[in-house]
mmCIF file of C-alpha atoms and ligand atoms in Angstrom:
data_model
loop_
_atom_site.group_PDB
_atom_site.id
_atom_site.type_symbol
_atom_site.label_atom_id
_atom_site.label_comp_id
_atom_site.label_asym_id
_atom_site.label_seq_id
_atom_site.Cartn_x
_atom_site.Cartn_y
_atom_site.Cartn_z
ATOM 1 C CA MET A 1 131.708 -178.292 132.406
ATOM 2 C CA THR A 2 133.819 -181.377 133.060
ATOM 3 C CA SER A 3 134.516 -182.263 136.667
ATOM 4 C CA ALA A 4 136.270 -185.136 138.432
ATOM 5 C CA ARG A 5 133.849 -187.468 140.231
ATOM 6 C CA ILE A 6 134.849 -190.051 142.818
ATOM 7 C CA ILE A 7 133.628 -193.362 141.392
ATOM 8 C CA GLY A 8 135.376 -195.761 143.801
ATOM 9 C CA THR A 9 137.148 -195.802 147.142
ATOM 10 C CA GLY A 10 139.369 -198.369 148.863
ATOM 11 C CA SER A 11 141.572 -198.692 151.908
ATOM 12 C CA TYR A 12 143.808 -201.118 153.730
ATOM 13 C CA LEU A 13 145.292 -201.321 157.219
ATOM 14 C CA PRO A 14 148.074 -203.772 158.083
ATOM 15 C CA GLN A 15 147.132 -206.639 160.394
ATOM 16 C CA ARG A 16 149.351 -205.937 163.404
ATOM 17 C CA VAL A 17 147.590 -203.908 166.106
ATOM 18 C CA VAL A 18 149.617 -201.981 168.694
ATOM 19 C CA THR A 19 147.461 -200.678 171.530
ATOM 20 C CA ASN A 20 148.175 -197.845 173.937
ATOM 21 C CA ARG A 21 148.682 -200.500 176.609
ATOM 22 C CA ASP A 22 151.416 -202.046 174.452
ATOM 23 C CA LEU A 23 153.123 -198.654 174.277
ATOM 24 C CA GLU A 24 152.972 -198.348 178.069
ATOM 25 C CA GLN A 25 155.527 -201.181 178.094
ATOM 26 C CA GLN A 26 157.791 -199.249 175.757
ATOM 27 C CA VAL A 27 157.839 -195.601 176.891
ATOM 28 C CA GLU A 28 156.635 -193.592 179.886
ATOM 29 C CA THR A 29 153.064 -192.979 178.815
ATOM 30 C CA SER A 30 149.552 -194.138 179.634
ATOM 31 C CA ASP A 31 146.475 -195.241 177.772
ATOM 32 C CA GLN A 32 144.583 -192.435 179.493
ATOM 33 C CA TRP A 33 147.092 -189.729 178.441
ATOM 34 C CA ILE A 34 147.063 -190.852 174.803
ATOM 35 C CA ARG A 35 143.262 -191.155 174.623
ATOM 36 C CA GLU A 36 142.640 -187.795 176.270
ATOM 37 C CA ARG A 37 145.226 -185.835 174.260
ATOM 38 C CA THR A 38 144.740 -187.499 170.877
ATOM 39 C CA GLY A 39 141.666 -189.756 170.743
ATOM 40 C CA ILE A 40 143.902 -192.647 169.638
ATOM 41 C CA TYR A 41 143.532 -196.053 171.289
ATOM 42 C CA GLU A 42 145.403 -198.260 168.848
ATOM 43 C CA ARG A 43 147.361 -198.098 165.610
ATOM 44 C CA ARG A 44 148.363 -200.576 162.884
ATOM 45 C CA VAL A 45 152.000 -201.392 162.229
ATOM 46 C CA ILE A 46 153.290 -202.681 158.910
ATOM 47 C CA GLY A 47 154.698 -206.236 158.979
ATOM 48 C CA GLU A 48 158.399 -207.034 158.620
ATOM 49 C CA GLU A 49 157.806 -208.497 155.171
ATOM 50 C CA GLU A 50 155.387 -205.805 154.030
ATOM 51 C CA CYS A 51 156.293 -202.486 152.441
ATOM 52 C CA CYS A 52 154.476 -199.243 151.725
ATOM 53 C CA GLY A 53 153.820 -200.335 148.145
ATOM 54 C CA ASP A 54 151.731 -203.249 149.485
ATOM 55 C CA LEU A 55 149.495 -200.858 151.418
ATOM 56 C CA ALA A 56 149.081 -198.692 148.309
ATOM 57 C CA ARG A 57 148.403 -201.669 146.052
ATOM 58 C CA ILE A 58 145.683 -203.273 148.182
ATOM 59 C CA ALA A 59 143.911 -199.937 148.775
ATOM 60 C CA ALA A 60 144.074 -199.065 145.056
ATOM 61 C CA GLN A 61 142.876 -202.528 144.033
ATOM 62 C CA ARG A 62 139.848 -202.106 146.303
ATOM 63 C CA ALA A 63 139.077 -198.685 144.811
ATOM 64 C CA LEU A 64 139.239 -200.131 141.288
ATOM 65 C CA GLU A 65 136.956 -203.022 142.299
ATOM 66 C CA ALA A 66 134.487 -200.651 143.948
ATOM 67 C CA ALA A 67 134.345 -198.610 140.738
ATOM 68 C CA GLY A 68 134.184 -201.706 138.512
ATOM 69 C CA ILE A 69 137.100 -200.371 136.458
ATOM 70 C CA SER A 70 140.056 -202.349 135.151
ATOM 71 C CA GLY A 71 143.638 -201.074 135.154
ATOM 72 C CA ASP A 72 143.434 -200.662 131.374
ATOM 73 C CA ASP A 73 141.078 -197.732 131.834
ATOM 74 C CA VAL A 74 143.294 -195.651 134.143
ATOM 75 C CA ASP A 75 145.296 -192.758 132.619
ATOM 76 C CA LEU A 76 146.884 -191.186 135.671
ATOM 77 C CA ILE A 77 148.250 -192.521 138.972
ATOM 78 C CA VAL A 78 149.234 -190.150 141.762
ATOM 79 C CA VAL A 79 150.555 -191.622 145.000
ATOM 80 C CA ALA A 80 150.984 -189.336 147.985
ATOM 81 C CA THR A 81 153.589 -190.631 150.408
ATOM 82 C CA CYS A 82 156.536 -189.505 152.487
ATOM 83 C CA THR A 83 157.650 -193.100 153.109
ATOM 84 C CA PRO A 84 158.245 -194.582 149.632
ATOM 85 C CA ASP A 85 159.937 -197.976 149.381
ATOM 86 C CA ARG A 86 162.642 -196.706 147.046
ATOM 87 C CA VAL A 87 164.162 -193.400 145.952
ATOM 88 C CA PHE A 88 162.906 -194.385 142.504
ATOM 89 C CA PRO A 89 160.949 -195.753 140.689
ATOM 90 C CA SER A 90 158.038 -193.941 142.316
ATOM 91 C CA LEU A 91 155.387 -195.937 144.156
ATOM 92 C CA ALA A 92 153.028 -194.799 141.397
ATOM 93 C CA SER A 93 155.124 -196.475 138.677
ATOM 94 C CA SER A 94 155.384 -199.672 140.743
ATOM 95 C CA LEU A 95 151.622 -199.586 141.241
ATOM 96 C CA GLN A 96 151.124 -199.217 137.489
ATOM 97 C CA ARG A 97 153.074 -202.439 136.958
ATOM 98 C CA ASP A 98 151.508 -204.344 139.876
ATOM 99 C CA LEU A 99 147.920 -203.471 138.970
ATOM 100 C CA GLY A 100 148.376 -203.952 135.232
ATOM 101 C CA ILE A 101 147.565 -200.332 134.510
ATOM 102 C CA ARG A 102 147.996 -199.307 130.889
ATOM 103 C CA PRO A 103 151.652 -198.850 129.892
ATOM 104 C CA GLY A 104 152.162 -195.233 128.882
ATOM 105 C CA ALA A 105 149.815 -193.810 131.512
ATOM 106 C CA THR A 106 151.129 -190.912 133.648
ATOM 107 C CA ALA A 107 152.434 -191.935 137.097
ATOM 108 C CA PHE A 108 154.250 -190.009 139.810
ATOM 109 C CA ASP A 109 154.481 -189.555 143.584
ATOM 110 C CA VAL A 110 153.678 -186.432 145.556
ATOM 111 C CA SER A 111 155.466 -185.437 148.749
ATOM 112 C CA ALA A 112 153.455 -183.113 150.965
ATOM 113 C CA ALA A 113 153.477 -185.102 154.232
ATOM 114 C CA CYS A 114 150.047 -185.310 155.909
ATOM 115 C CA SER A 115 148.525 -183.017 153.242
ATOM 116 C CA GLY A 116 149.724 -185.332 150.480
ATOM 117 C CA PHE A 117 146.360 -186.841 149.610
ATOM 118 C CA ILE A 118 144.750 -183.410 149.195
ATOM 119 C CA TYR A 119 147.688 -182.361 147.012
ATOM 120 C CA GLY A 120 147.275 -185.516 144.929
ATOM 121 C CA LEU A 121 143.542 -184.955 144.618
ATOM 122 C CA GLY A 122 144.070 -181.306 143.632
ATOM 123 C CA ILE A 123 146.580 -182.266 140.929
ATOM 124 C CA ALA A 124 144.463 -185.139 139.585
ATOM 125 C CA ASP A 125 141.384 -182.898 139.542
ATOM 126 C CA ARG A 126 143.270 -180.402 137.365
ATOM 127 C CA PHE A 127 144.358 -183.183 134.983
ATOM 128 C CA VAL A 128 140.800 -184.478 134.654
ATOM 129 C CA ARG A 129 139.158 -181.077 134.262
ATOM 130 C CA THR A 130 141.615 -179.980 131.574
ATOM 131 C CA GLY A 131 141.347 -183.195 129.562
ATOM 132 C CA GLY A 132 144.740 -184.625 130.579
ATOM 133 C CA ALA A 133 143.152 -187.780 132.004
ATOM 134 C CA GLU A 134 139.790 -189.513 131.820
ATOM 135 C CA ARG A 135 140.328 -191.631 134.929
ATOM 136 C CA ALA A 136 142.786 -190.977 137.728
ATOM 137 C CA LEU A 137 143.801 -193.101 140.673
ATOM 138 C CA VAL A 138 144.791 -191.042 143.718
ATOM 139 C CA VAL A 139 146.398 -192.999 146.537
ATOM 140 C CA GLY A 140 147.717 -192.044 149.965
ATOM 141 C CA ALA A 141 149.982 -194.698 151.491
ATOM 142 C CA GLU A 142 152.337 -194.453 154.424
ATOM 143 C CA ALA A 143 154.612 -196.652 156.499
ATOM 144 C CA MET A 144 155.013 -193.964 159.159
ATOM 145 C CA THR A 145 156.170 -196.430 161.821
ATOM 146 C CA ARG A 146 159.348 -196.976 159.775
ATOM 147 C CA ILE A 147 160.388 -193.383 160.540
ATOM 148 C CA LEU A 148 159.345 -193.382 164.215
ATOM 149 C CA ASP A 149 161.742 -193.343 167.119
ATOM 150 C CA TRP A 150 160.022 -195.866 169.399
ATOM 151 C CA ASP A 151 161.805 -194.323 172.397
ATOM 152 C CA ASP A 152 160.310 -190.869 171.770
ATOM 153 C CA ARG A 153 156.950 -190.744 173.541
ATOM 154 C CA GLY A 154 156.211 -187.373 171.930
ATOM 155 C CA THR A 155 155.859 -189.003 168.511
ATOM 156 C CA CYS A 156 155.657 -192.811 168.755
ATOM 157 C CA VAL A 157 152.167 -192.769 170.278
ATOM 158 C CA LEU A 158 150.740 -190.689 167.427
ATOM 159 C CA PHE A 159 151.416 -192.425 164.123
ATOM 160 C CA GLY A 160 150.380 -195.607 162.313
ATOM 161 C CA ASP A 161 150.499 -197.231 158.870
ATOM 162 C CA GLY A 162 147.886 -197.637 156.142
ATOM 163 C CA GLY A 163 146.735 -196.933 152.623
ATOM 164 C CA GLY A 164 143.671 -195.345 151.034
ATOM 165 C CA ALA A 165 142.639 -194.625 147.457
ATOM 166 C CA VAL A 166 140.015 -192.978 145.283
ATOM 167 C CA LEU A 167 139.311 -193.359 141.592
ATOM 168 C CA LEU A 168 138.266 -190.186 139.776
ATOM 169 C CA GLU A 169 136.425 -190.079 136.467
ATOM 170 C CA ALA A 170 135.652 -187.188 134.133
ATOM 171 C CA ALA A 171 131.938 -186.369 134.278
ATOM 172 C CA GLU A 172 129.488 -183.651 133.336
ATOM 173 C CA ARG A 173 127.952 -183.812 136.830
ATOM 174 C CA PRO A 174 129.628 -182.012 139.773
ATOM 175 C CA GLY A 175 132.411 -183.883 141.580
ATOM 176 C CA VAL A 176 135.457 -182.159 143.038
ATOM 177 C CA LEU A 177 134.231 -178.555 143.318
ATOM 178 C CA THR A 178 137.327 -176.764 144.580
ATOM 179 C CA THR A 179 140.744 -177.630 146.010
ATOM 180 C CA HIS A 180 143.185 -175.426 147.922
ATOM 181 C CA LEU A 181 146.868 -176.283 148.363
ATOM 182 C CA HIS A 182 149.280 -174.280 150.511
ATOM 183 C CA SER A 183 152.731 -174.440 152.059
ATOM 184 C CA ASP A 184 154.949 -172.370 154.324
ATOM 185 C CA GLY A 185 158.486 -173.760 154.485
ATOM 186 C CA ARG A 186 159.471 -171.501 157.370
ATOM 187 C CA TYR A 187 157.861 -173.955 159.780
ATOM 188 C CA GLU A 188 160.270 -176.794 159.035
ATOM 189 C CA PRO A 189 161.861 -176.747 162.532
ATOM 190 C CA LEU A 190 158.539 -177.732 164.134
ATOM 191 C CA LEU A 191 158.071 -180.964 162.177
ATOM 192 C CA TYR A 192 160.668 -182.733 160.050
ATOM 193 C CA VAL A 193 162.786 -185.791 159.411
ATOM 194 C CA PRO A 194 166.402 -184.577 159.534
ATOM 195 C CA TRP A 195 167.919 -187.052 157.082
ATOM 196 C CA GLY A 196 167.220 -187.744 153.416
ATOM 197 C CA PRO A 197 169.368 -189.361 150.695
ATOM 198 C CA GLY A 198 170.355 -185.989 149.203
ATOM 199 C CA GLN A 199 172.619 -185.459 152.220
ATOM 200 C CA GLY A 200 174.585 -188.628 151.504
ATOM 201 C CA TYR A 201 174.712 -191.788 153.567
ATOM 202 C CA ALA A 202 177.613 -190.526 155.682
ATOM 203 C CA ALA A 203 175.252 -187.888 157.130
ATOM 204 C CA LEU A 204 172.977 -190.646 158.444
ATOM 205 C CA GLY A 205 175.634 -191.248 161.083
ATOM 206 C CA THR A 206 175.100 -187.761 162.504
ATOM 207 C CA GLN A 207 171.500 -187.031 161.485
ATOM 208 C CA SER A 208 168.411 -188.900 162.602
ATOM 209 C CA GLY A 209 166.129 -190.570 160.071
ATOM 210 C CA TYR A 210 163.145 -190.279 162.435
ATOM 211 C CA ILE A 211 160.318 -187.787 162.837
ATOM 212 C CA HIS A 212 161.148 -184.776 165.001
ATOM 213 C CA MET A 213 158.220 -182.737 166.200
ATOM 214 C CA ARG A 214 157.412 -179.918 168.591
ATOM 215 C CA GLY A 215 153.884 -181.238 169.038
ATOM 216 C CA ASN A 216 152.420 -178.472 171.125
ATOM 217 C CA GLU A 217 153.493 -175.772 168.643
ATOM 218 C CA VAL A 218 152.339 -177.868 165.667
ATOM 219 C CA PHE A 219 148.974 -178.257 167.360
ATOM 220 C CA LYS A 220 148.381 -174.500 167.695
ATOM 221 C CA VAL A 221 149.331 -173.676 164.092
ATOM 222 C CA ALA A 222 147.276 -176.631 162.817
ATOM 223 C CA VAL A 223 144.094 -175.515 164.580
ATOM 224 C CA ASN A 224 144.420 -171.898 163.403
ATOM 225 C CA THR A 225 145.316 -172.837 159.842
ATOM 226 C CA LEU A 226 142.569 -175.406 159.433
ATOM 227 C CA THR A 227 139.861 -173.071 160.663
ATOM 228 C CA ARG A 228 141.122 -170.462 158.142
ATOM 229 C CA ILE A 229 141.152 -172.889 155.233
ATOM 230 C CA VAL A 230 137.580 -173.951 155.914
ATOM 231 C CA GLU A 231 136.478 -170.346 155.319
ATOM 232 C CA GLU A 232 138.646 -170.042 152.203
ATOM 233 C CA THR A 233 137.125 -173.217 150.743
ATOM 234 C CA LEU A 234 133.503 -172.366 151.420
ATOM 235 C CA ASP A 235 134.004 -168.824 150.071
ATOM 236 C CA ALA A 236 135.637 -170.111 146.884
ATOM 237 C CA ALA A 237 132.736 -172.475 146.206
ATOM 238 C CA GLN A 238 130.099 -169.966 147.360
ATOM 239 C CA VAL A 239 128.768 -172.596 149.732
ATOM 240 C CA ASP A 240 127.322 -171.950 153.177
ATOM 241 C CA LYS A 241 128.665 -174.058 156.019
ATOM 242 C CA THR A 242 125.170 -175.412 156.689
ATOM 243 C CA GLU A 243 125.305 -177.154 153.292
ATOM 244 C CA VAL A 244 128.265 -179.382 154.235
ATOM 245 C CA ASP A 245 127.027 -182.918 154.930
ATOM 246 C CA TRP A 246 130.284 -184.478 156.100
ATOM 247 C CA LEU A 247 133.661 -183.289 157.293
ATOM 248 C CA VAL A 248 136.283 -185.887 156.361
ATOM 249 C CA PRO A 249 139.386 -184.475 158.029
ATOM 250 C CA HIS A 250 142.988 -185.599 158.185
ATOM 251 C CA GLN A 251 143.075 -187.936 161.178
ATOM 252 C CA ALA A 252 145.851 -186.616 163.417
ATOM 253 C CA ASN A 253 144.250 -185.705 166.690
ATOM 254 C CA ILE A 254 140.625 -185.679 167.833
ATOM 255 C CA ARG A 255 141.060 -182.245 169.421
ATOM 256 C CA ILE A 256 142.221 -180.691 166.126
ATOM 257 C CA ILE A 257 139.252 -182.348 164.380
ATOM 258 C CA GLN A 258 136.799 -181.067 166.996
ATOM 259 C CA ALA A 259 138.127 -177.513 166.607
ATOM 260 C CA THR A 260 137.487 -177.587 162.846
ATOM 261 C CA ALA A 261 134.020 -179.080 163.318
ATOM 262 C CA LYS A 262 133.212 -176.307 165.791
ATOM 263 C CA LYS A 263 134.218 -173.688 163.229
ATOM 264 C CA LEU A 264 131.712 -175.273 160.833
ATOM 265 C CA ASP A 265 129.025 -175.587 163.551
ATOM 266 C CA LEU A 266 128.981 -179.223 162.525
ATOM 267 C CA HIS A 267 127.834 -181.781 165.070
ATOM 268 C CA MET A 268 130.445 -184.503 165.617
ATOM 269 C CA ASP A 269 128.036 -187.102 164.228
ATOM 270 C CA ARG A 270 128.585 -185.442 160.807
ATOM 271 C CA VAL A 271 132.356 -185.781 161.128
ATOM 272 C CA VAL A 272 134.121 -188.971 160.039
ATOM 273 C CA VAL A 273 136.516 -189.924 162.823
ATOM 274 C CA THR A 274 138.727 -192.992 162.462
ATOM 275 C CA VAL A 275 141.872 -191.732 164.212
ATOM 276 C CA GLY A 276 141.146 -193.871 167.290
ATOM 277 C CA GLU A 277 141.596 -197.090 165.340
ATOM 278 C CA HIS A 278 144.732 -196.282 163.329
ATOM 279 C CA GLY A 279 146.413 -193.126 164.631
ATOM 280 C CA ASN A 280 147.890 -190.578 162.247
ATOM 281 C CA THR A 281 148.519 -192.339 158.924
ATOM 282 C CA SER A 282 149.620 -189.089 157.260
ATOM 283 C CA ALA A 283 148.643 -188.963 153.560
ATOM 284 C CA ALA A 284 146.576 -192.152 153.909
ATOM 285 C CA SER A 285 144.257 -190.859 156.591
ATOM 286 C CA ILE A 286 141.630 -188.992 154.545
ATOM 287 C CA PRO A 287 141.055 -191.749 151.958
ATOM 288 C CA ILE A 288 140.915 -194.342 154.775
ATOM 289 C CA ALA A 289 138.286 -192.277 156.622
ATOM 290 C CA LEU A 290 136.367 -191.637 153.401
ATOM 291 C CA ASP A 291 136.360 -195.306 152.411
ATOM 292 C CA THR A 292 135.275 -196.340 155.906
ATOM 293 C CA ALA A 293 132.250 -194.015 155.841
ATOM 294 C CA VAL A 294 131.336 -194.911 152.250
ATOM 295 C CA ARG A 295 131.429 -198.645 152.982
ATOM 296 C CA ASP A 296 129.494 -198.439 156.261
ATOM 297 C CA GLY A 297 126.799 -196.426 154.478
ATOM 298 C CA ARG A 298 127.190 -193.115 156.285
ATOM 299 C CA ILE A 299 128.280 -191.155 153.206
ATOM 300 C CA GLN A 300 125.670 -191.253 150.447
ATOM 301 C CA ARG A 301 125.796 -190.265 146.785
ATOM 302 C CA GLY A 302 125.061 -186.578 146.189
ATOM 303 C CA GLU A 303 126.271 -185.443 149.618
ATOM 304 C CA LEU A 304 128.693 -182.553 150.069
ATOM 305 C CA LEU A 305 132.032 -183.498 151.642
ATOM 306 C CA LEU A 306 134.762 -181.257 153.001
ATOM 307 C CA PHE A 307 138.281 -182.688 153.226
ATOM 308 C CA GLU A 308 141.041 -180.818 155.048
ATOM 309 C CA ALA A 309 144.604 -181.636 156.055
ATOM 310 C CA PHE A 310 147.674 -180.133 157.671
ATOM 311 C CA GLY A 311 151.191 -181.505 157.946
ATOM 312 C CA GLY A 312 154.953 -181.250 157.643
ATOM 313 C CA GLY A 313 156.263 -178.416 155.514
ATOM 314 C CA PHE A 314 154.089 -176.951 156.834
ATOM 315 C CA THR A 315 151.641 -177.880 154.119
ATOM 316 C CA TRP A 316 147.884 -177.657 154.288
ATOM 317 C CA GLY A 317 145.011 -178.138 151.922
ATOM 318 C CA SER A 318 141.308 -178.701 151.467
ATOM 319 C CA ALA A 319 138.795 -179.966 148.960
ATOM 320 C CA LEU A 320 135.054 -179.611 148.647
ATOM 321 C CA VAL A 321 133.554 -182.601 146.867
ATOM 322 C CA ARG A 322 130.059 -183.496 145.698
ATOM 323 C CA TYR A 323 130.136 -187.270 146.214
HETATM 324 N N1 ACO B 1 152.697 -189.715 177.364
HETATM 325 C C1 ACO B 1 152.687 -189.027 178.512
HETATM 326 N N2 ACO B 1 153.119 -187.765 178.612
HETATM 327 C C2 ACO B 1 153.562 -187.180 177.487
HETATM 328 C C3 ACO B 1 153.618 -187.849 176.259
HETATM 329 C C4 ACO B 1 153.161 -189.170 176.218
HETATM 330 N N3 ACO B 1 153.140 -189.894 175.086
HETATM 331 N N4 ACO B 1 154.112 -187.010 175.325
HETATM 332 C C5 ACO B 1 154.362 -185.847 175.944
HETATM 333 N N5 ACO B 1 154.053 -185.942 177.253
HETATM 334 C C6 ACO B 1 154.158 -184.937 178.314
HETATM 335 C C7 ACO B 1 155.092 -183.807 177.959
HETATM 336 O O1 ACO B 1 156.433 -184.162 178.232
HETATM 337 C C8 ACO B 1 154.593 -182.716 178.862
HETATM 338 O O2 ACO B 1 155.093 -182.943 180.165
HETATM 339 P P1 ACO B 1 155.508 -181.700 181.110
HETATM 340 O O3 ACO B 1 154.260 -180.897 181.298
HETATM 341 O O4 ACO B 1 155.983 -182.398 182.343
HETATM 342 O O5 ACO B 1 156.561 -180.971 180.355
HETATM 343 C C9 ACO B 1 153.080 -182.939 178.903
HETATM 344 O O6 ACO B 1 152.882 -184.301 178.472
HETATM 345 C C10 ACO B 1 152.299 -182.010 177.994
HETATM 346 O O7 ACO B 1 152.935 -181.961 176.738
HETATM 347 P P2 ACO B 1 152.353 -181.131 175.538
HETATM 348 O O8 ACO B 1 153.254 -181.312 174.365
HETATM 349 O O9 ACO B 1 152.058 -179.737 175.986
HETATM 350 O O10 ACO B 1 150.960 -181.890 175.320
HETATM 351 P P3 ACO B 1 149.804 -181.560 174.331
HETATM 352 O O11 ACO B 1 148.548 -181.389 175.061
HETATM 353 O O12 ACO B 1 150.186 -180.477 173.351
HETATM 354 O O13 ACO B 1 149.660 -182.919 173.521
HETATM 355 C C11 ACO B 1 150.325 -183.784 171.381
HETATM 356 C C12 ACO B 1 150.768 -183.398 172.787
HETATM 357 C C13 ACO B 1 149.339 -184.913 171.485
HETATM 358 C C14 ACO B 1 151.549 -184.208 170.588
HETATM 359 C C15 ACO B 1 149.650 -182.574 170.703
HETATM 360 O O14 ACO B 1 150.440 -181.424 170.856
HETATM 361 C C16 ACO B 1 149.414 -182.806 169.238
HETATM 362 O O15 ACO B 1 148.636 -183.640 168.853
HETATM 363 N N6 ACO B 1 150.038 -182.004 168.356
HETATM 364 C C17 ACO B 1 149.865 -182.116 166.951
HETATM 365 C C18 ACO B 1 150.876 -183.064 166.463
HETATM 366 C C19 ACO B 1 150.475 -183.751 165.210
HETATM 367 O O16 ACO B 1 149.362 -184.157 165.019
HETATM 368 N N7 ACO B 1 151.455 -183.912 164.327
HETATM 369 C C20 ACO B 1 151.300 -184.687 163.164
HETATM 370 C C21 ACO B 1 151.628 -183.985 161.933
HETATM 371 S S1 ACO B 1 150.771 -182.519 161.783
HETATM 372 C C22 ACO B 1 149.241 -183.056 161.678
HETATM 373 O O17 ACO B 1 149.018 -184.112 161.173
HETATM 374 C C23 ACO B 1 148.187 -182.177 162.157
#
């Protein structure tokens, strides 16, 4: 049976580093509070001249190089983002042009907030398995700091910018084994950006364009939901938790990650944690963490990886992948 194998990974973080100490100058917070509650010690902030498409492009370019594949050989581009540069064209179509990917290929963006990469992977996996694409580029890229209120200490300490990408290829060997995508729109009041262009520009005068979050309530639902989805995923694949080699979770908060690892009885040295260095990069966080652990040699070919994510919507999702 055909499956979608990951044949290349790439990631990119913007140059500008903002530390917790820097944020102490901005809002009433402390390095200690941020580290203890979130595990974050610094984040990257996109440059004035940069845009989200740049983060996506560099990450995708690196994934193509890692796989040794040229743009001509890509049939599908899915970019997960909630901070696109334009209403349209999609970041995926811009990426197609910028990377010289074959004209006529399929390209679109996915909006599922922090779960966006898992959604993109799940969609691309279905394309590849059903013969709709031979090779698919799945990118998560976010300029989250563009939608942060830097006076709101409840959110500005949490997020950062970045991009990550994987290239999938149809193969007869196992690759993506199972993906699970969920949403529950009733939770919107806990995590949302009030304004979008559908409301008209006049509404921007009365509505905020920044992230609003009731962090404590988000935290509780996230922990419960992620521990549930781990069971759902392992059951679907008929895999025992002892078989998982690496947990590659969405990087939002070290305490949420630890709770999921505990559910799996997985020692933290089998969990890829990069949140400390870049904060919550939303849809970019899983491919950044994956690429980091692939390039530093922790993740090896043939190992079993579990990805999981939770975010605005609420949305949540998971994937079990034979790397
Ligand atoms: N610095 C110092 N104090 C702060 C800060 C800050 N940056 N932010 C909040 N506080 C204060 C609060 O005002 C509160 O003070 P009070 O007790 O005097 O009222 C106190 O710290 C505790 O606040 P809580 O919200 O209860 O703190 P909590 O332990 O829940 O940590 C946090 C807050 C880090 C936001 C946590 O709830 C969290 O990580 N939630 C998940 C949010 C998240 O990750 N969202 C991203 C999208 S969803 C996802 O990706 C999983």
